[in-house]
Amino acid sequence: LKVKDLMMRDLAAIEEDTLVKEFVYILTNCGLSSLPVVDENDRIIGIVSERDIIGAVLPGYHETLRGTPFAPNPDEMAQKLQAIERQPIKELMTSPVTTVQENEDDLYAANIMFQNNLKLLPVVNNEGRLSGLIRRIDLLKILR
Amino acid sequence: VIVTITPNPALDQFYWVERVNEPETALLTRANQTLSSPGGKGINVSVQLKALGVDSTTMGFIAGHMGHAIEHSLHAAKITTNFVWTDGETRTNVIVIVKGKEISPLEVNADGPIVSQMALRRFQKRFQTALKRHATLMFGGSLPPGVPDDFYLSMIKQAQDQGLKTLLYASGQTFNQACPQGAWIAKPDLRERSEVLGKPVHTQEQVHAVGRQLLETGSEIVIMAHGLSQPVASQMVLTQEGVWDYHVAEVQPKNRVGAGDAFLSGMLFKLQRGEAVPSAARYGMAASIACTEAYTTTINNRAAIERALRRVKEDAL
């Protein structure tokens, strides 16, 4: 299968000036855990995930505390979230981004995702513009 | 190349029943057949174009569980979506079709969720990007609460400023507000009110006169449905070069919902391939017939359209 046969044809994306508050709102609605960040031509310039937001409010959580019985103080976390809610997403996004061309094979895409431990892989067309997204579950759908 | 914009999508719930029971007989009516499908004019056109082998992107506002159901269904059909999420719940439209009365189904359409200011701003951003990726934009259907009345007018103007082609298919005030901008193709939806720009469109003469008026706004092609009580409405197509009327004598109707969208999809499909307006309109009419004779809101298949093509009557006026 080609990536374009497998991908979710969703152009869900945000711009680099999208505020953290808005990003969290979109994530809670769309059911994805991360979103590509695009420029005015739909070319991918970054990616931002819920993990990046957690990392911003609880620095070091993923690296040092994930394996321990640690529960962050909800009030403190809410305060920290409020403190960054008007921050543009470009300050938190990861860039550059790993992407895949829509005409590549499914196994190539799977390899990229597993090697880089990615939950979401943006797909680009031959003009370099966002054309879809591959989630891990999209790879598993081949087994149906 | 094509983007369809449906500001107020719906999950269409169809129920085909033998009869609707009277309360004295039974309180419950069971359906023989049901269908749940994403709906709204632009979405229907995207689905129908896909059936014809044409890719498009569909945009609009979605919300809640129904929004997810619509998105999931469109992705399964390999249609590209570029929706903006808003609060609340995408509407559900209910269509009850009684056997023997297929041409007059009970259709109940909801208003839709209230679109937030944030969602409007997001849509405008995504729309600006869409303008750089597409050559043809189709605007269709009602506007949900929260969306300003001049939404289509503003979007069509922005698209025209970039030299893009636009199609407008809407009803009532929504159409009246936007049509002065002179979309490339203008098609008023007359199912709710037989009136355009405050003028009645009951007779063929009235339809012709209003169609002419719409051409004067700058539209290159105007499509006016008439004979709405027939199983498949006739369609008058007006251009500066001529006026043609399309109709069909006999139809086995199963579902009228989406027939107008099918006309537009079929016609657009052929126009995109360089065919002349009358030939494209004939194909649109055939698509409309094929859609009416299927248990779906989309064109059943291309073979059905080809068969229907032989039954299309064309009159040059």
CSV table of C-alpha atoms in Angstrom, one decimal:
chain,number,residue,atom,x,y,z
A,1,LEU,CA,0.0,0.0,0.0
A,2,LYS,CA,1.0,3.6,-0.6
A,3,VAL,CA,0.9,6.1,2.2
A,4,LYS,CA,-1.9,8.0,0.4
A,5,ASP,CA,-4.1,4.9,0.6
A,6,LEU,CA,-3.5,4.5,4.3
A,7,MET,CA,-3.4,8.0,5.6
A,8,MET,CA,-6.3,9.8,7.3
A,9,ARG,CA,-7.1,12.6,4.8
A,10,ASP,CA,-7.3,15.3,7.4
A,11,LEU,CA,-5.8,18.7,7.0
A,12,ALA,CA,-6.1,19.4,10.7
A,13,ALA,CA,-3.3,21.8,11.4
A,14,ILE,CA,-2.6,25.0,13.3
A,15,GLU,CA,-0.5,28.1,12.5
A,16,GLU,CA,2.5,29.1,14.5
A,17,ASP,CA,0.6,32.1,16.1
A,18,THR,CA,-2.1,29.8,17.4
A,19,LEU,CA,-2.3,30.3,21.2
A,20,VAL,CA,-1.8,27.4,23.6
A,21,LYS,CA,-5.3,27.8,24.8
A,22,GLU,CA,-6.7,27.4,21.3
A,23,PHE,CA,-4.4,24.4,20.6
A,24,VAL,CA,-5.7,22.6,23.7
A,25,TYR,CA,-9.3,23.4,22.7
A,26,ILE,CA,-8.7,21.9,19.2
A,27,LEU,CA,-7.0,18.8,20.6
A,28,THR,CA,-9.8,18.1,23.1
A,29,ASN,CA,-12.3,18.2,20.2
A,30,CYS,CA,-10.5,16.5,17.3
A,31,GLY,CA,-9.3,13.5,19.2
A,32,LEU,CA,-5.7,13.7,18.1
A,33,SER,CA,-2.7,14.0,20.5
A,34,SER,CA,-0.7,16.3,18.3
A,35,LEU,CA,-1.0,18.6,15.4
A,36,PRO,CA,1.3,19.8,12.6
A,37,VAL,CA,2.1,23.5,12.5
A,38,VAL,CA,1.9,24.9,9.0
A,39,ASP,CA,2.8,28.1,7.2
A,40,GLU,CA,0.4,30.1,5.0
A,41,ASN,CA,1.0,27.7,2.2
A,42,ASP,CA,0.2,24.6,4.2
A,43,ARG,CA,3.9,23.6,4.4
A,44,ILE,CA,4.8,21.9,7.6
A,45,ILE,CA,7.1,24.0,9.9
A,46,GLY,CA,6.7,22.2,13.2
A,47,ILE,CA,4.6,19.8,15.2
A,48,VAL,CA,3.2,20.2,18.7
A,49,SER,CA,1.8,17.6,21.0
A,50,GLU,CA,0.0,17.4,24.4
A,51,ARG,CA,3.3,16.2,25.7
A,52,ASP,CA,4.9,19.5,24.8
A,53,ILE,CA,2.2,21.3,26.8
A,54,ILE,CA,2.7,19.0,29.8
A,55,GLY,CA,6.5,19.5,29.4
A,56,ALA,CA,6.0,23.3,29.6
A,57,VAL,CA,3.9,23.2,32.7
A,58,LEU,CA,5.8,20.4,34.4
A,59,PRO,CA,9.4,20.6,33.2
A,60,GLY,CA,11.2,17.4,33.5
A,61,TYR,CA,8.1,15.3,34.2
A,62,HIS,CA,8.5,13.0,31.2
A,63,GLU,CA,12.2,12.5,31.7
A,64,THR,CA,12.5,12.0,35.5
A,65,LEU,CA,9.1,11.4,37.0
A,66,ARG,CA,7.1,9.3,34.6
A,67,GLY,CA,8.2,6.0,36.2
A,68,THR,CA,7.6,7.1,39.7
A,69,PRO,CA,4.3,7.3,41.7
A,70,PHE,CA,4.0,11.0,41.2
A,71,ALA,CA,0.9,13.1,41.1
A,72,PRO,CA,1.2,16.7,40.2
A,73,ASN,CA,-0.7,19.2,42.3
A,74,PRO,CA,-3.8,20.0,40.1
A,75,ASP,CA,-4.1,23.6,41.3
A,76,GLU,CA,-0.5,24.3,40.6
A,77,MET,CA,-0.8,22.6,37.2
A,78,ALA,CA,-3.9,24.7,36.4
A,79,GLN,CA,-2.1,27.9,37.4
A,80,LYS,CA,0.9,27.0,35.2
A,81,LEU,CA,-1.4,26.2,32.3
A,82,GLN,CA,-3.1,29.6,32.7
A,83,ALA,CA,0.3,31.2,32.7
A,84,ILE,CA,1.1,29.9,29.2
A,85,GLU,CA,-2.4,29.9,27.7
A,86,ARG,CA,-1.7,33.0,25.6
A,87,GLN,CA,1.7,31.9,24.5
A,88,PRO,CA,2.0,31.2,20.7
A,89,ILE,CA,2.5,27.6,19.8
A,90,LYS,CA,5.7,28.4,17.9
A,91,GLU,CA,7.4,28.7,21.3
A,92,LEU,CA,6.6,25.1,22.2
A,93,MET,CA,6.6,23.3,18.8
A,94,THR,CA,9.2,20.8,17.7
A,95,SER,CA,11.0,21.8,14.5
A,96,PRO,CA,12.1,20.5,12.0
A,97,VAL,CA,9.5,17.7,11.6
A,98,THR,CA,9.7,14.2,10.3
A,99,THR,CA,7.3,13.8,7.4
A,100,VAL,CA,6.6,11.3,4.7
A,101,GLN,CA,5.7,11.6,1.1
A,102,GLU,CA,2.2,10.4,0.1
A,103,ASN,CA,3.7,8.1,-2.6
A,104,GLU,CA,6.0,6.2,-0.3
A,105,ASP,CA,5.2,2.7,0.8
A,106,ASP,CA,3.4,1.9,4.0
A,107,LEU,CA,6.3,-0.1,5.4
A,108,TYR,CA,8.6,2.9,4.9
A,109,ALA,CA,6.2,5.1,6.9
A,110,ALA,CA,5.8,2.4,9.6
A,111,ASN,CA,9.6,2.2,9.9
A,112,ILE,CA,9.9,6.0,10.4
A,113,MET,CA,7.2,6.0,13.0
A,114,PHE,CA,8.6,3.1,15.0
A,115,GLN,CA,12.2,4.3,14.8
A,116,ASN,CA,11.3,7.8,15.9
A,117,ASN,CA,8.6,6.7,18.4
A,118,LEU,CA,6.0,8.9,16.6
A,119,LYS,CA,2.3,8.8,17.3
A,120,LEU,CA,1.5,11.0,14.4
A,121,LEU,CA,3.3,11.3,11.1
A,122,PRO,CA,2.3,14.2,8.8
A,123,VAL,CA,2.1,13.3,5.1
A,124,VAL,CA,3.0,15.8,2.4
A,125,ASN,CA,2.2,15.8,-1.3
A,126,ASN,CA,4.7,16.4,-4.1
A,127,GLU,CA,4.4,20.2,-3.6
A,128,GLY,CA,5.5,19.7,0.1
A,129,ARG,CA,2.0,20.6,1.4
A,130,LEU,CA,0.2,18.8,4.1
A,131,SER,CA,-2.1,16.1,2.6
A,132,GLY,CA,-2.9,13.9,5.5
A,133,LEU,CA,-1.9,12.3,8.8
A,134,ILE,CA,-0.8,8.8,9.7
A,135,ARG,CA,-1.6,7.6,13.2
A,136,ARG,CA,-0.3,4.3,14.6
A,137,ILE,CA,-3.8,2.8,14.3
A,138,ASP,CA,-3.8,3.6,10.6
A,139,LEU,CA,-0.8,1.2,10.2
A,140,LEU,CA,-2.6,-1.5,12.2
A,141,LYS,CA,-5.7,-1.1,10.0
A,142,ILE,CA,-3.8,-3.1,7.3
A,143,LEU,CA,-4.4,-6.2,9.4
A,144,ARG,CA,-8.2,-5.9,9.2
B,1,VAL,CA,-8.4,21.3,-7.0
B,2,ILE,CA,-11.9,21.7,-5.7
B,3,VAL,CA,-12.9,22.6,-2.2
B,4,THR,CA,-16.5,22.4,-0.9
B,5,ILE,CA,-17.6,24.6,2.0
B,6,THR,CA,-20.5,23.4,4.1
B,7,PRO,CA,-20.7,25.8,7.1
B,8,ASN,CA,-23.6,23.7,8.7
B,9,PRO,CA,-23.0,20.0,8.0
B,10,ALA,CA,-25.5,17.4,9.2
B,11,LEU,CA,-25.7,13.8,9.9
B,12,ASP,CA,-28.7,12.8,7.7
B,13,GLN,CA,-30.8,10.0,9.3
B,14,PHE,CA,-33.0,8.3,6.7
B,15,TYR,CA,-35.9,6.0,7.6
B,16,TRP,CA,-37.9,4.2,4.9
B,17,VAL,CA,-41.2,3.0,6.3
B,18,GLU,CA,-44.2,1.2,4.8
B,19,ARG,CA,-46.5,3.7,6.5
B,20,VAL,CA,-46.6,6.0,9.5
B,21,ASN,CA,-48.9,4.4,12.1
B,22,GLU,CA,-51.7,6.4,13.5
B,23,PRO,CA,-51.6,6.6,17.3
B,24,GLU,CA,-54.9,4.7,17.5
B,25,THR,CA,-53.3,1.8,15.7
B,26,ALA,CA,-49.8,1.7,17.1
B,27,LEU,CA,-47.5,4.2,18.9
B,28,LEU,CA,-44.4,2.8,17.2
B,29,THR,CA,-43.5,2.8,13.5
B,30,ARG,CA,-40.7,0.5,12.4
B,31,ALA,CA,-38.4,1.3,9.5
B,32,ASN,CA,-37.8,-1.2,6.7
B,33,GLN,CA,-34.5,0.3,6.0
B,34,THR,CA,-32.3,3.0,7.5
B,35,LEU,CA,-29.3,5.0,6.5
B,36,SER,CA,-27.0,7.4,8.3
B,37,SER,CA,-24.8,9.5,6.2
B,38,PRO,CA,-22.9,12.8,6.3
B,39,GLY,CA,-24.9,15.6,4.7
B,40,GLY,CA,-25.0,19.2,3.7
B,41,LYS,CA,-24.7,20.5,0.2
B,42,GLY,CA,-20.9,20.8,0.0
B,43,ILE,CA,-20.3,17.5,1.7
B,44,ASN,CA,-22.8,15.8,-0.7
B,45,VAL,CA,-20.9,17.3,-3.7
B,46,SER,CA,-17.6,16.1,-2.4
B,47,VAL,CA,-19.0,12.6,-1.9
B,48,GLN,CA,-20.6,12.6,-5.3
B,49,LEU,CA,-17.4,13.9,-7.0
B,50,LYS,CA,-15.5,11.1,-5.3
B,51,ALA,CA,-17.9,8.6,-6.8
B,52,LEU,CA,-17.0,10.1,-10.2
B,53,GLY,CA,-13.3,9.7,-9.4
B,54,VAL,CA,-12.6,13.4,-8.5
B,55,ASP,CA,-10.8,14.3,-5.3
B,56,SER,CA,-11.9,17.3,-3.4
B,57,THR,CA,-11.4,18.8,0.1
B,58,THR,CA,-14.4,19.6,2.3
B,59,MET,CA,-14.5,22.4,4.9
B,60,GLY,CA,-17.0,23.6,7.5
B,61,PHE,CA,-17.7,23.7,11.2
B,62,ILE,CA,-18.3,20.5,13.1
B,63,ALA,CA,-18.9,19.7,16.8
B,64,GLY,CA,-19.4,16.9,19.2
B,65,HIS,CA,-20.2,13.2,18.5
B,66,MET,CA,-22.0,13.9,15.3
B,67,GLY,CA,-19.0,15.9,14.1
B,68,HIS,CA,-16.8,12.9,14.7
B,69,ALA,CA,-19.3,10.6,13.0
B,70,ILE,CA,-19.2,12.8,9.9
B,71,GLU,CA,-15.5,13.1,9.8
B,72,HIS,CA,-15.0,9.4,10.3
B,73,SER,CA,-17.4,8.6,7.5
B,74,LEU,CA,-15.8,11.0,5.1
B,75,HIS,CA,-12.3,9.7,5.9
B,76,ALA,CA,-13.6,6.1,5.3
B,77,ALA,CA,-14.7,7.3,1.8
B,78,LYS,CA,-11.2,8.8,1.3
B,79,ILE,CA,-12.4,12.4,1.2
B,80,THR,CA,-10.0,15.0,2.5
B,81,THR,CA,-11.4,17.1,5.4
B,82,ASN,CA,-10.4,20.5,6.7
B,83,PHE,CA,-13.0,21.1,9.4
B,84,VAL,CA,-12.9,23.6,12.2
B,85,TRP,CA,-14.2,22.4,15.5
B,86,THR,CA,-16.7,24.4,17.5
B,87,ASP,CA,-18.7,23.9,20.7
B,88,GLY,CA,-22.0,22.0,21.0
B,89,GLU,CA,-23.2,19.3,18.6
B,90,THR,CA,-23.4,19.1,14.8
B,91,ARG,CA,-27.0,18.8,13.8
B,92,THR,CA,-28.9,15.7,12.9
B,93,ASN,CA,-31.5,15.9,10.1
B,94,VAL,CA,-34.3,13.4,10.0
B,95,ILE,CA,-35.9,12.2,6.8
B,96,VAL,CA,-38.8,9.8,6.9
B,97,ILE,CA,-39.7,8.4,3.5
B,98,VAL,CA,-43.1,6.6,3.3
B,99,LYS,CA,-43.5,3.9,0.6
B,100,GLY,CA,-45.5,5.3,-2.3
B,101,LYS,CA,-44.9,8.9,-1.2
B,102,GLU,CA,-41.2,9.0,-1.9
B,103,ILE,CA,-41.5,12.4,-3.7
B,104,SER,CA,-42.8,14.1,-0.5
B,105,PRO,CA,-40.7,12.8,2.4
B,106,LEU,CA,-40.9,14.3,5.9
B,107,GLU,CA,-37.7,16.3,6.3
B,108,VAL,CA,-36.9,17.9,9.6
B,109,ASN,CA,-33.7,20.0,9.6
B,110,ALA,CA,-32.1,21.4,12.8
B,111,ASP,CA,-30.4,24.7,13.2
B,112,GLY,CA,-26.9,23.5,14.0
B,113,PRO,CA,-24.5,24.5,16.8
B,114,ILE,CA,-23.6,28.0,17.6
B,115,VAL,CA,-20.3,28.8,16.0
B,116,SER,CA,-17.9,30.6,18.3
B,117,GLN,CA,-15.8,33.7,17.4
B,118,MET,CA,-12.7,31.6,17.9
B,119,ALA,CA,-13.9,29.0,15.4
B,120,LEU,CA,-14.8,31.8,12.9
B,121,ARG,CA,-11.3,33.2,13.2
B,122,ARG,CA,-9.8,29.7,12.7
B,123,PHE,CA,-12.0,29.1,9.7
B,124,GLN,CA,-10.8,32.4,8.1
B,125,LYS,CA,-7.2,31.3,8.6
B,126,ARG,CA,-7.8,27.8,7.1
B,127,PHE,CA,-9.8,29.4,4.3
B,128,GLN,CA,-6.8,31.7,3.4
B,129,THR,CA,-4.6,28.7,3.1
B,130,ALA,CA,-7.3,26.8,1.1
B,131,LEU,CA,-7.4,29.7,-1.4
B,132,LYS,CA,-3.7,29.0,-2.2
B,133,ARG,CA,-4.4,25.3,-2.9
B,134,HIS,CA,-7.6,25.2,-4.9
B,135,ALA,CA,-8.9,26.6,-8.1
B,136,THR,CA,-12.6,26.1,-7.6
B,137,LEU,CA,-14.6,26.7,-4.4
B,138,MET,CA,-18.2,25.6,-3.9
B,139,PHE,CA,-20.3,27.2,-1.1
B,140,GLY,CA,-23.4,25.3,-0.1
B,141,GLY,CA,-26.2,25.2,2.4
B,142,SER,CA,-27.4,27.1,5.4
B,143,LEU,CA,-25.4,29.1,7.9
B,144,PRO,CA,-25.3,27.9,11.5
B,145,PRO,CA,-26.0,30.3,14.3
B,146,GLY,CA,-23.1,32.6,15.0
B,147,VAL,CA,-22.0,32.8,11.4
B,148,PRO,CA,-22.6,36.3,10.0
B,149,ASP,CA,-25.1,36.7,7.2
B,150,ASP,CA,-22.4,38.0,4.8
B,151,PHE,CA,-20.2,34.9,5.3
B,152,TYR,CA,-20.6,33.6,1.7
B,153,LEU,CA,-20.5,37.1,0.2
B,154,SER,CA,-17.1,37.7,1.9
B,155,MET,CA,-15.7,34.3,1.1
B,156,ILE,CA,-16.7,34.5,-2.6
B,157,LYS,CA,-15.2,38.0,-2.9
B,158,GLN,CA,-11.9,36.7,-1.4
B,159,ALA,CA,-11.9,33.8,-3.8
B,160,GLN,CA,-12.7,36.0,-6.8
B,161,ASP,CA,-10.0,38.5,-5.8
B,162,GLN,CA,-7.5,35.6,-6.2
B,163,GLY,CA,-9.0,34.7,-9.6
B,164,LEU,CA,-10.7,31.5,-8.4
B,165,LYS,CA,-14.0,30.0,-9.6
B,166,THR,CA,-16.9,29.9,-7.2
B,167,LEU,CA,-20.2,28.1,-7.0
B,168,LEU,CA,-23.0,29.2,-4.7
B,169,TYR,CA,-25.9,26.9,-3.8
B,170,ALA,CA,-28.0,28.1,-0.9
B,171,SER,CA,-31.5,29.3,-0.1
B,172,GLY,CA,-33.4,32.3,1.0
B,173,GLN,CA,-31.6,35.2,2.6
B,174,THR,CA,-28.3,33.3,2.6
B,175,PHE,CA,-28.4,33.1,-1.2
B,176,ASN,CA,-29.9,36.6,-1.7
B,177,GLN,CA,-27.0,38.1,0.4
B,178,ALA,CA,-24.3,36.4,-1.6
B,179,CYS,CA,-25.6,36.3,-5.1
B,180,PRO,CA,-24.8,40.0,-6.0
B,181,GLN,CA,-21.1,39.0,-5.9
B,182,GLY,CA,-21.8,37.0,-9.1
B,183,ALA,CA,-20.4,33.5,-8.4
B,184,TRP,CA,-19.3,31.6,-11.5
B,185,ILE,CA,-22.3,29.3,-11.0
B,186,ALA,CA,-25.3,30.3,-9.0
B,187,LYS,CA,-28.0,27.9,-8.0
B,188,PRO,CA,-30.7,29.0,-5.5
B,189,ASP,CA,-32.3,26.3,-3.4
B,190,LEU,CA,-36.0,26.8,-3.8
B,191,ARG,CA,-37.3,23.9,-1.7
B,192,GLU,CA,-38.1,26.0,1.3
B,193,ARG,CA,-39.3,29.2,-0.4
B,194,SER,CA,-40.2,29.7,-4.1
B,195,GLU,CA,-38.7,33.2,-4.0
B,196,VAL,CA,-35.4,34.7,-5.1
B,197,LEU,CA,-34.5,38.3,-4.4
B,198,GLY,CA,-38.0,39.0,-3.3
B,199,LYS,CA,-39.5,37.7,-6.6
B,200,PRO,CA,-41.7,34.6,-6.9
B,201,VAL,CA,-40.5,31.7,-9.0
B,202,HIS,CA,-43.6,29.6,-9.4
B,203,THR,CA,-44.0,29.5,-13.2
B,204,GLN,CA,-41.4,28.8,-15.9
B,205,GLU,CA,-41.7,32.4,-17.0
B,206,GLN,CA,-40.9,33.7,-13.5
B,207,VAL,CA,-38.0,31.2,-13.2
B,208,HIS,CA,-36.6,32.5,-16.5
B,209,ALA,CA,-36.9,36.1,-15.5
B,210,VAL,CA,-35.2,35.6,-12.2
B,211,GLY,CA,-32.5,33.5,-13.8
B,212,ARG,CA,-31.8,36.4,-16.2
B,213,GLN,CA,-31.6,38.8,-13.3
B,214,LEU,CA,-29.0,36.5,-11.7
B,215,LEU,CA,-26.9,36.4,-14.9
B,216,GLU,CA,-26.8,40.2,-14.7
B,217,THR,CA,-24.9,40.0,-11.3
B,218,GLY,CA,-22.0,38.5,-13.3
B,219,SER,CA,-22.7,34.8,-12.8
B,220,GLU,CA,-21.7,32.9,-16.0
B,221,ILE,CA,-24.1,30.0,-15.3
B,222,VAL,CA,-27.4,30.1,-13.4
B,223,ILE,CA,-29.2,27.0,-12.5
B,224,MET,CA,-32.9,27.2,-11.5
B,225,ALA,CA,-34.9,24.2,-10.3
B,226,HIS,CA,-38.6,24.2,-11.1
B,227,GLY,CA,-41.4,21.7,-11.0
B,228,LEU,CA,-40.4,20.8,-7.5
B,229,SER,CA,-43.4,18.5,-7.0
B,230,GLN,CA,-42.1,16.2,-9.7
B,231,PRO,CA,-40.0,13.2,-8.5
B,232,VAL,CA,-37.0,14.8,-10.1
B,233,ALA,CA,-37.2,18.6,-10.4
B,234,SER,CA,-36.6,20.1,-13.8
B,235,GLN,CA,-33.6,22.4,-14.1
B,236,MET,CA,-33.3,25.5,-16.2
B,237,VAL,CA,-29.7,26.4,-17.1
B,238,LEU,CA,-29.1,30.0,-18.2
B,239,THR,CA,-25.9,31.5,-19.7
B,240,GLN,CA,-25.3,34.6,-21.9
B,241,GLU,CA,-25.2,32.2,-24.8
B,242,GLY,CA,-28.5,30.3,-24.3
B,243,VAL,CA,-31.1,28.9,-22.0
B,244,TRP,CA,-31.9,25.2,-21.7
B,245,ASP,CA,-34.4,23.2,-19.7
B,246,TYR,CA,-33.7,19.7,-18.5
B,247,HIS,CA,-36.4,17.3,-17.4
B,248,VAL,CA,-37.3,13.6,-17.3
B,249,ALA,CA,-40.5,11.8,-17.9
B,250,GLU,CA,-40.5,8.7,-15.7
B,251,VAL,CA,-38.5,8.0,-12.5
B,252,GLN,CA,-38.6,5.3,-9.8
B,253,PRO,CA,-37.9,7.6,-6.8
B,254,LYS,CA,-36.4,6.2,-3.6
B,255,ASN,CA,-34.9,9.3,-2.1
B,256,ARG,CA,-34.9,12.9,-3.3
B,257,VAL,CA,-32.4,14.2,-0.8
B,258,GLY,CA,-29.2,15.2,-2.6
B,259,ALA,CA,-30.7,15.3,-6.1
B,260,GLY,CA,-30.0,19.0,-6.5
B,261,ASP,CA,-26.4,18.5,-5.3
B,262,ALA,CA,-26.0,15.6,-7.7
B,263,PHE,CA,-27.0,17.9,-10.6
B,264,LEU,CA,-24.3,20.3,-9.6
B,265,SER,CA,-21.7,17.6,-9.0
B,266,GLY,CA,-22.4,15.9,-12.4
B,267,MET,CA,-22.3,19.3,-14.2
B,268,LEU,CA,-19.2,20.4,-12.4
B,269,PHE,CA,-17.5,17.1,-13.2
B,270,LYS,CA,-18.1,17.6,-16.9
B,271,LEU,CA,-17.3,21.3,-17.0
B,272,GLN,CA,-14.0,20.6,-15.3
B,273,ARG,CA,-13.2,18.3,-18.2
B,274,GLY,CA,-13.9,21.1,-20.7
B,275,GLU,CA,-17.3,20.1,-21.9
B,276,ALA,CA,-19.8,22.7,-23.0
B,277,VAL,CA,-22.6,23.9,-20.7
B,278,PRO,CA,-25.5,22.0,-22.4
B,279,SER,CA,-23.6,18.7,-22.4
B,280,ALA,CA,-22.4,19.1,-18.8
B,281,ALA,CA,-26.0,20.0,-17.7
B,282,ARG,CA,-27.3,16.8,-19.4
B,283,TYR,CA,-24.9,14.8,-17.4
B,284,GLY,CA,-25.9,16.7,-14.3
B,285,MET,CA,-29.5,15.9,-14.9
B,286,ALA,CA,-28.6,12.2,-15.4
B,287,ALA,CA,-26.7,12.3,-12.1
B,288,SER,CA,-29.8,13.8,-10.4
B,289,ILE,CA,-32.0,11.0,-11.8
B,290,ALA,CA,-29.5,8.3,-10.7
B,291,CYS,CA,-29.3,9.8,-7.2
B,292,THR,CA,-33.1,9.9,-6.9
B,293,GLU,CA,-33.4,6.3,-7.9
B,294,ALA,CA,-30.9,5.1,-5.2
B,295,TYR,CA,-31.2,4.6,-1.5
B,296,THR,CA,-28.4,7.1,-0.8
B,297,THR,CA,-27.7,10.8,-1.0
B,298,THR,CA,-25.0,10.2,-3.5
B,299,ILE,CA,-24.8,9.2,-7.1
B,300,ASN,CA,-25.1,5.4,-7.1
B,301,ASN,CA,-22.6,4.6,-9.8
B,302,ARG,CA,-21.4,5.9,-13.1
B,303,ALA,CA,-23.2,3.2,-15.0
B,304,ALA,CA,-26.5,4.3,-13.5
B,305,ILE,CA,-25.7,7.9,-14.7
B,306,GLU,CA,-24.9,6.7,-18.2
B,307,ARG,CA,-28.2,4.8,-18.3
B,308,ALA,CA,-30.1,7.8,-17.0
B,309,LEU,CA,-28.5,10.0,-19.6
B,310,ARG,CA,-30.7,8.4,-22.3
B,311,ARG,CA,-33.8,9.5,-20.4
B,312,VAL,CA,-32.8,13.2,-20.1
B,313,LYS,CA,-35.0,15.6,-22.2
B,314,GLU,CA,-33.4,18.9,-23.2
B,315,ASP,CA,-35.3,21.9,-24.6
B,316,ALA,CA,-33.5,24.9,-25.9
B,317,LEU,CA,-35.6,27.9,-24.9
